[in-house]
mmCIF file of C-alpha atoms in Angstrom:
data_model
loop_
_atom_site.group_PDB
_atom_site.id
_atom_site.type_symbol
_atom_site.label_atom_id
_atom_site.label_comp_id
_atom_site.label_asym_id
_atom_site.label_seq_id
_atom_site.Cartn_x
_atom_site.Cartn_y
_atom_site.Cartn_z
ATOM 1 C CA MET P 1 -0.049 -0.473 0.155
ATOM 2 C CA LYS P 2 1.660 3.478 -1.337
ATOM 3 C CA LYS P 3 1.114 6.720 -0.033
ATOM 4 C CA GLY P 4 -1.246 7.309 -3.288
ATOM 5 C CA ASP P 5 -3.122 4.590 -2.367
ATOM 6 C CA ILE P 6 -4.284 6.299 0.635
ATOM 7 C CA PHE P 7 -4.316 9.661 -0.869
ATOM 8 C CA VAL P 8 -7.147 8.496 -4.037
ATOM 9 C CA ILE P 9 -9.413 6.011 -1.296
ATOM 10 C CA ALA P 10 -9.599 9.414 1.318
ATOM 11 C CA ALA P 11 -10.633 11.573 -2.028
ATOM 12 C CA VAL P 12 -13.478 9.717 -3.298
ATOM 13 C CA CYS P 13 -14.122 9.761 0.454
ATOM 14 C CA ILE P 14 -14.184 13.444 1.162
ATOM 15 C CA LEU P 15 -16.241 13.900 -2.626
ATOM 16 C CA ALA P 16 -18.807 11.261 -1.844
ATOM 17 C CA ALA P 17 -19.630 12.734 1.332
ATOM 18 C CA ALA P 18 -19.757 16.703 0.133
ATOM 19 C CA LEU P 19 -21.763 15.041 -2.591
ATOM 20 C CA ALA P 20 -24.360 13.755 -0.189
ATOM 21 C CA GLY P 21 -24.193 16.700 1.769
ATOM 22 C CA VAL P 22 -24.973 18.428 -1.601
ATOM 23 C CA PHE P 23 -28.015 16.342 -1.605
ATOM 24 C CA PHE P 24 -28.718 16.494 1.149
ATOM 25 C CA ALA P 25 -29.114 20.682 1.735
ATOM 26 C CA LEU P 26 -30.932 20.305 -1.907
ATOM 27 C CA LYS P 27 -33.948 18.140 -0.948
ATOM 28 C CA LYS P 28 -37.039 19.327 -0.309
ATOM 29 C CA ASP P 29 -39.890 18.137 1.242
ATOM 30 C CA GLY P 30 -41.911 16.893 -1.582
ATOM 31 C CA LYS P 31 -46.082 17.178 -2.679
ATOM 32 C CA THR P 32 -46.705 14.931 -4.704
ATOM 33 C CA VAL P 33 -46.128 11.073 -5.345
ATOM 34 C CA LEU P 34 -45.697 10.679 -9.484
ATOM 35 C CA VAL P 35 -46.363 7.017 -10.577
ATOM 36 C CA LYS P 36 -45.520 5.714 -14.096
ATOM 37 C CA VAL P 37 -45.563 2.307 -15.024
ATOM 38 C CA ASP P 38 -43.499 1.603 -18.594
ATOM 39 C CA ASN P 39 -41.544 4.979 -17.488
ATOM 40 C CA GLU P 40 -44.819 6.368 -18.604
ATOM 41 C CA VAL P 41 -47.007 9.133 -16.161
ATOM 42 C CA VAL P 42 -50.102 6.785 -15.453
ATOM 43 C CA CYS P 43 -51.363 8.517 -11.857
ATOM 44 C CA GLU P 44 -49.967 11.628 -9.265
ATOM 45 C CA TYR P 45 -51.587 11.698 -5.847
ATOM 46 C CA PRO P 46 -50.869 14.246 -3.421
ATOM 47 C CA LEU P 47 -48.732 13.463 -0.559
ATOM 48 C CA ASP P 48 -50.935 15.049 2.563
ATOM 49 C CA THR P 49 -53.907 13.221 2.058
ATOM 50 C CA ASP P 50 -53.083 8.510 3.262
ATOM 51 C CA ARG P 51 -54.246 6.450 0.843
ATOM 52 C CA GLU P 52 -53.308 2.774 -0.714
ATOM 53 C CA ILE P 53 -52.366 2.393 -4.752
ATOM 54 C CA VAL P 54 -52.852 -0.384 -6.193
ATOM 55 C CA LEU P 55 -51.269 -1.504 -9.948
ATOM 56 C CA GLU P 56 -51.492 -4.414 -11.587
ATOM 57 C CA HIS P 57 -48.932 -6.160 -10.200
ATOM 58 C CA ASN P 58 -47.689 -2.887 -7.432
ATOM 59 C CA THR P 59 -49.811 -1.816 -4.545
ATOM 60 C CA ALA P 60 -47.953 1.450 -3.010
ATOM 61 C CA VAL P 61 -49.479 3.367 -0.700
ATOM 62 C CA ILE P 62 -48.891 7.113 1.183
ATOM 63 C CA ARG P 63 -49.024 7.171 4.314
ATOM 64 C CA ASN P 64 -48.484 10.259 6.687
ATOM 65 C CA GLY P 65 -46.831 11.962 3.805
ATOM 66 C CA GLU P 66 -44.343 9.379 3.223
ATOM 67 C CA ALA P 67 -44.419 7.110 -0.275
ATOM 68 C CA TYR P 68 -43.404 3.172 -0.049
ATOM 69 C CA MET P 69 -44.234 -0.108 -1.683
ATOM 70 C CA ARG P 70 -45.740 -2.789 0.061
ATOM 71 C CA GLU P 71 -45.843 -5.160 -2.347
ATOM 72 C CA ALA P 72 -44.749 -6.555 -5.651
ATOM 73 C CA ASP P 73 -44.843 -9.313 -7.820
ATOM 74 C CA CYS P 74 -41.695 -9.663 -8.694
ATOM 75 C CA LYS P 75 -38.621 -12.362 -6.677
ATOM 76 C CA ASN P 76 -36.318 -9.232 -6.059
ATOM 77 C CA GLN P 77 -38.649 -7.411 -3.675
ATOM 78 C CA ILE P 78 -36.556 -4.415 -3.741
ATOM 79 C CA CYS P 79 -38.636 -1.961 -4.371
ATOM 80 C CA VAL P 80 -40.484 -3.388 -1.230
ATOM 81 C CA LYS P 81 -37.033 -3.193 0.833
ATOM 82 C CA SER P 82 -36.083 0.883 -0.427
ATOM 83 C CA GLY P 83 -38.290 2.182 2.803
ATOM 84 C CA LYS P 84 -40.181 5.341 2.933
ATOM 85 C CA ILE P 85 -39.710 8.311 0.479
ATOM 86 C CA SER P 86 -40.727 11.530 1.363
ATOM 87 C CA LYS P 87 -38.328 13.808 -0.057
ATOM 88 C CA ARG P 88 -38.264 16.280 -3.724
ATOM 89 C CA GLY P 89 -36.449 14.159 -6.672
ATOM 90 C CA GLU P 90 -36.794 10.227 -4.771
ATOM 91 C CA CYS P 91 -38.062 7.909 -5.916
ATOM 92 C CA ILE P 92 -38.331 3.800 -6.116
ATOM 93 C CA VAL P 93 -37.617 1.242 -8.795
ATOM 94 C CA CYS P 94 -39.348 -1.817 -9.512
ATOM 95 C CA LEU P 95 -37.639 -2.511 -12.881
ATOM 96 C CA PRO P 96 -39.338 -5.538 -13.414
ATOM 97 C CA ASN P 97 -42.410 -4.670 -13.779
ATOM 98 C CA ARG P 98 -41.002 -0.823 -15.175
ATOM 99 C CA VAL P 99 -42.864 0.764 -11.813
ATOM 100 C CA ILE P 100 -41.410 4.129 -10.765
ATOM 101 C CA LEU P 101 -42.852 5.809 -7.671
ATOM 102 C CA GLU P 102 -41.379 9.366 -7.641
ATOM 103 C CA ILE P 103 -41.771 12.465 -4.935
ATOM 104 C CA LYS P 104 -42.433 15.442 -7.349
ATOM 105 C CA MET X 1 -11.884 -22.437 -38.140
ATOM 106 C CA SER X 2 -11.739 -24.660 -39.798
ATOM 107 C CA SER X 3 -10.795 -29.226 -39.328
ATOM 108 C CA GLU X 4 -6.645 -28.611 -39.385
ATOM 109 C CA GLN X 5 -4.422 -26.853 -36.603
ATOM 110 C CA SER X 6 -4.641 -23.585 -37.229
ATOM 111 C CA TYR X 7 -3.878 -22.209 -33.047
ATOM 112 C CA THR X 8 -0.287 -22.991 -32.106
ATOM 113 C CA ARG X 9 0.639 -24.192 -28.487
ATOM 114 C CA ASN X 10 0.679 -20.897 -26.515
ATOM 115 C CA GLN X 11 -3.093 -19.802 -28.193
ATOM 116 C CA ILE X 12 -5.110 -22.843 -26.736
ATOM 117 C CA LYS X 13 -3.182 -22.966 -23.535
ATOM 118 C CA LYS X 14 -4.236 -18.832 -23.311
ATOM 119 C CA ILE X 15 -7.680 -19.469 -24.925
ATOM 120 C CA SER X 16 -8.425 -21.821 -22.081
ATOM 121 C CA LEU X 17 -6.785 -20.203 -19.761
ATOM 122 C CA TYR X 18 -9.675 -17.479 -20.680
ATOM 123 C CA ALA X 19 -12.422 -19.897 -20.222
ATOM 124 C CA MET X 20 -11.079 -21.167 -16.966
ATOM 125 C CA LEU X 21 -10.559 -17.556 -15.601
ATOM 126 C CA THR X 22 -14.418 -16.691 -16.915
ATOM 127 C CA ALA X 23 -16.023 -18.928 -15.604
ATOM 128 C CA VAL X 24 -13.767 -18.905 -11.878
ATOM 129 C CA CYS X 25 -15.506 -14.938 -12.592
ATOM 130 C CA ILE X 26 -19.179 -15.683 -12.821
ATOM 131 C CA ILE X 27 -19.121 -19.042 -9.851
ATOM 132 C CA ILE X 28 -17.873 -15.553 -7.985
ATOM 133 C CA GLY X 29 -20.800 -13.519 -9.373
ATOM 134 C CA TYR X 30 -23.157 -15.864 -8.703
ATOM 135 C CA VAL X 31 -22.381 -16.933 -4.895
ATOM 136 C CA GLU X 32 -22.393 -13.059 -4.561
ATOM 137 C CA SER X 33 -26.106 -12.505 -5.738
ATOM 138 C CA LEU X 34 -26.577 -14.563 -3.162
ATOM 139 C CA VAL X 35 -25.924 -11.813 -1.057
ATOM 140 C CA GLU X 36 -28.746 -9.330 -0.048
ATOM 141 C CA LEU X 37 -26.524 -5.824 -0.027
ATOM 142 C CA SER X 38 -29.816 -4.133 -1.900
ATOM 143 C CA PHE X 39 -30.302 -1.725 1.518
ATOM 144 C CA ILE X 40 -27.132 0.001 0.667
ATOM 145 C CA ALA X 41 -28.267 0.594 -2.964
ATOM 146 C CA PRO X 42 -30.958 -1.055 -5.258
ATOM 147 C CA GLY X 43 -28.657 -3.864 -6.663
ATOM 148 C CA VAL X 44 -24.849 -3.672 -5.120
ATOM 149 C CA LYS X 45 -22.817 -6.646 -5.429
ATOM 150 C CA VAL X 46 -18.816 -6.119 -3.699
ATOM 151 C CA GLY X 47 -17.142 -7.057 -7.691
ATOM 152 C CA LEU X 48 -15.438 -9.700 -6.413
ATOM 153 C CA SER X 49 -14.746 -11.413 -9.678
ATOM 154 C CA ASN X 50 -13.297 -8.378 -10.707
ATOM 155 C CA SER X 51 -10.280 -8.853 -8.671
ATOM 156 C CA ILE X 52 -9.368 -11.578 -11.587
ATOM 157 C CA ALA X 53 -9.343 -8.478 -14.524
ATOM 158 C CA CYS X 54 -7.572 -6.498 -11.572
ATOM 159 C CA VAL X 55 -4.991 -8.856 -11.404
ATOM 160 C CA LEU X 56 -5.200 -9.867 -15.584
ATOM 161 C CA VAL X 57 -4.436 -6.542 -15.985
ATOM 162 C CA PHE X 58 -1.703 -6.362 -13.764
ATOM 163 C CA TYR X 59 -0.014 -9.106 -14.996
ATOM 164 C CA GLY X 60 0.647 -6.880 -18.711
ATOM 165 C CA ASP X 61 -1.948 -8.717 -19.914
ATOM 166 C CA ILE X 62 -4.676 -6.241 -20.657
ATOM 167 C CA LYS X 63 -6.255 -7.608 -23.503
ATOM 168 C CA GLY X 64 -6.763 -10.693 -21.778
ATOM 169 C CA ALA X 65 -8.377 -8.617 -19.213
ATOM 170 C CA PHE X 66 -11.258 -7.516 -21.646
ATOM 171 C CA ALA X 67 -11.610 -10.940 -23.182
ATOM 172 C CA VAL X 68 -12.220 -11.935 -19.308
ATOM 173 C CA ASN X 69 -14.383 -9.571 -18.101
ATOM 174 C CA ILE X 70 -16.624 -8.955 -21.882
ATOM 175 C CA SER X 71 -16.840 -12.388 -21.656
ATOM 176 C CA ARG X 72 -18.193 -12.958 -18.236
ATOM 177 C CA ILE X 73 -20.693 -9.807 -18.340
ATOM 178 C CA LEU X 74 -22.058 -11.622 -21.935
ATOM 179 C CA LEU X 75 -22.555 -14.923 -19.927
ATOM 180 C CA THR X 76 -23.613 -13.288 -16.647
ATOM 181 C CA ALA X 77 -25.896 -11.178 -18.648
ATOM 182 C CA LEU X 78 -27.157 -14.325 -20.439
ATOM 183 C CA LEU X 79 -28.065 -16.698 -18.053
ATOM 184 C CA PHE X 80 -29.009 -14.396 -15.055
ATOM 185 C CA GLY X 81 -29.513 -10.978 -16.089
ATOM 186 C CA SER X 82 -32.059 -8.494 -18.984
ATOM 187 C CA PRO X 83 -30.420 -6.961 -20.761
ATOM 188 C CA VAL X 84 -31.327 -3.485 -19.231
ATOM 189 C CA SER X 85 -28.425 -5.396 -16.630
ATOM 190 C CA LEU X 86 -26.022 -5.933 -19.580
ATOM 191 C CA CYS X 87 -25.799 -2.044 -20.665
ATOM 192 C CA PHE X 88 -25.932 -1.385 -16.354
ATOM 193 C CA ALA X 89 -22.830 -4.319 -15.969
ATOM 194 C CA LEU X 90 -20.649 -3.711 -19.811
ATOM 195 C CA ALA X 91 -20.646 0.090 -18.606
ATOM 196 C CA GLY X 92 -20.001 -0.822 -15.089
ATOM 197 C CA GLY X 93 -17.253 -2.988 -16.469
ATOM 198 C CA ILE X 94 -15.087 -1.503 -19.537
ATOM 199 C CA ILE X 95 -14.539 2.269 -17.515
ATOM 200 C CA SER X 96 -13.312 0.092 -14.850
ATOM 201 C CA LEU X 97 -11.523 -2.115 -16.836
ATOM 202 C CA THR X 98 -10.249 1.406 -19.072
ATOM 203 C CA VAL X 99 -9.373 3.574 -16.172
ATOM 204 C CA MET X 100 -7.003 0.533 -14.902
ATOM 205 C CA ALA X 101 -5.494 -0.021 -17.037
ATOM 206 C CA LEU X 102 -4.484 3.335 -17.876
ATOM 207 C CA LEU X 103 -3.760 3.803 -13.276
ATOM 208 C CA LYS X 104 -1.691 0.658 -13.682
ATOM 209 C CA LYS X 105 1.040 3.359 -15.319
ATOM 210 C CA CYS X 106 0.851 5.610 -12.399
ATOM 211 C CA ARG X 107 4.203 4.930 -9.867
ATOM 212 C CA PHE X 108 2.759 6.797 -7.229
ATOM 213 C CA LEU X 109 -0.427 3.831 -7.109
ATOM 214 C CA SER X 110 -0.129 0.509 -5.785
ATOM 215 C CA VAL X 111 -2.538 -1.927 -6.787
ATOM 216 C CA ILE X 112 -5.274 -0.882 -3.893
ATOM 217 C CA GLY X 113 -5.460 2.702 -5.768
ATOM 218 C CA VAL X 114 -6.237 1.896 -8.887
ATOM 219 C CA SER X 115 -8.010 -1.430 -8.420
ATOM 220 C CA ALA X 116 -10.166 1.193 -6.231
ATOM 221 C CA LEU X 117 -10.108 4.033 -8.758
ATOM 222 C CA GLY X 118 -12.253 1.308 -10.834
ATOM 223 C CA GLY X 119 -14.896 1.088 -8.003
ATOM 224 C CA ALA X 120 -15.364 3.894 -7.569
ATOM 225 C CA LEU X 121 -15.784 5.082 -11.482
ATOM 226 C CA HIS X 122 -17.907 1.298 -12.309
ATOM 227 C CA ASN X 123 -20.310 3.268 -9.867
ATOM 228 C CA VAL X 124 -20.139 6.196 -11.151
ATOM 229 C CA ALA X 125 -20.999 4.299 -14.771
ATOM 230 C CA GLN X 126 -23.486 2.622 -13.649
ATOM 231 C CA CYS X 127 -25.189 5.707 -12.507
ATOM 232 C CA ALA X 128 -24.751 7.148 -15.316
ATOM 233 C CA VAL X 129 -26.365 4.418 -16.960
ATOM 234 C CA GLY X 130 -29.416 4.776 -14.296
ATOM 235 C CA LEU X 131 -29.394 8.117 -15.749
ATOM 236 C CA VAL X 132 -30.794 7.087 -19.719
ATOM 237 C CA PHE X 133 -32.774 4.109 -17.803
ATOM 238 C CA VAL X 134 -34.508 5.168 -15.071
ATOM 239 C CA GLY X 135 -34.425 8.538 -14.126
ATOM 240 C CA ARG X 136 -33.039 11.423 -12.130
ATOM 241 C CA GLY X 137 -33.253 10.286 -9.121
ATOM 242 C CA VAL X 138 -30.273 8.066 -9.272
ATOM 243 C CA ILE X 139 -28.307 10.704 -9.238
ATOM 244 C CA PHE X 140 -28.636 11.338 -4.865
ATOM 245 C CA TYR X 141 -27.557 6.723 -5.076
ATOM 246 C CA LEU X 142 -24.375 8.950 -6.236
ATOM 247 C CA PRO X 143 -22.334 9.727 -2.718
ATOM 248 C CA VAL X 144 -23.051 6.471 -1.334
ATOM 249 C CA LEU X 145 -22.200 3.962 -4.495
ATOM 250 C CA LEU X 146 -19.040 5.867 -4.859
ATOM 251 C CA ALA X 147 -18.161 5.337 -1.365
ATOM 252 C CA PHE X 148 -19.248 2.144 -1.379
ATOM 253 C CA GLY X 149 -17.216 1.984 -5.224
ATOM 254 C CA VAL X 150 -13.911 2.201 -4.000
ATOM 255 C CA ALA X 151 -14.009 0.441 -0.154
ATOM 256 C CA CYS X 152 -15.589 -2.503 -2.622
ATOM 257 C CA GLY X 153 -12.584 -1.869 -4.959
ATOM 258 C CA ALA X 154 -9.902 -1.701 -2.563
ATOM 259 C CA ALA X 155 -11.156 -4.847 -0.617
ATOM 260 C CA VAL X 156 -10.647 -6.009 -4.661
ATOM 261 C CA GLY X 157 -7.446 -4.753 -4.594
ATOM 262 C CA VAL X 158 -6.192 -6.042 -1.606
ATOM 263 C CA LEU X 159 -7.390 -9.746 -2.981
ATOM 264 C CA SER X 160 -5.595 -8.620 -6.190
ATOM 265 C CA LYS X 161 -2.892 -8.195 -4.832
ATOM 266 C CA LEU X 162 -2.491 -11.586 -2.429
ATOM 267 C CA ILE X 163 -3.008 -13.214 -6.198
ATOM 268 C CA LEU X 164 -0.271 -11.310 -7.595
ATOM 269 C CA ALA X 165 1.620 -12.268 -4.661
ATOM 270 C CA ARG X 166 1.089 -16.344 -4.413
ATOM 271 C CA ILE X 167 1.432 -16.338 -9.035
ATOM 272 C CA GLY X 168 5.262 -15.045 -8.289
ATOM 273 C CA LYS X 169 4.163 -11.309 -9.646
ATOM 274 C CA SER X 170 4.797 -8.562 -6.484
ATOM 275 C CA GLU X 171 4.785 -5.287 -7.629
ATOM 276 C CA LYS X 172 8.482 -4.125 -8.668
ATOM 277 C CA ASN X 173 8.483 -6.437 -11.337
ATOM 278 C CA VAL X 174 5.479 -6.105 -12.152
ATOM 279 C CA ARG X 175 6.776 -1.761 -12.983
#
């Protein structure tokens, strides 16, 4: 291990931290959640009313100003494990079913 | 290819070696896919199979590294993936290998640093592909992908260093 190694590793980590800081500062609470299937907007709902969005392969839920994917019929379940989103620009993606939840 | 002998002994040796290394890569990749890391970002892996490409690069066989890595990516996509996952894997694989091949000449970096940067740029490339296929929201994964890429790249670098030492290519005689 050379000094240069430590330097580049530290540099990338600092860059990552700086980017994370910038992104976090830029994040704003979103107002609505956009549901896209096959890259086309299917519907848009306000985040301040709780509701359930039933799609062909997925079920999304809006509760307490946050949106999350409750069910998906795919085998990897990545979208279900993605957690809750509420900030502008955040999204949950279900690649197998080509479903995207995006906060606007 | 005709039935007559058209390859030299050396070429046959190389082809078999690459084929074997490709198989090893695919198996490592499969075993890795069993480890769930999706809480970091969707679909992330440590990428230990990249140590084989990394070893080949430092062994001085850059063409071989590309051959093994690209066949690995194509075969993995055929076996377990989709056209979209192929694009992600190809972008990451080609960019990281190119970066490693160029940085290898850098005197102040060892295998570990080169591999760490390769890992980081692998994830930057995949993030760029994500921007095209998924949408702008993917950019928010970039910081965590950078940090994770550099850590995994360093781990792959440590592994590659051990392998290089075992096959009698310590860093001194690589350069």
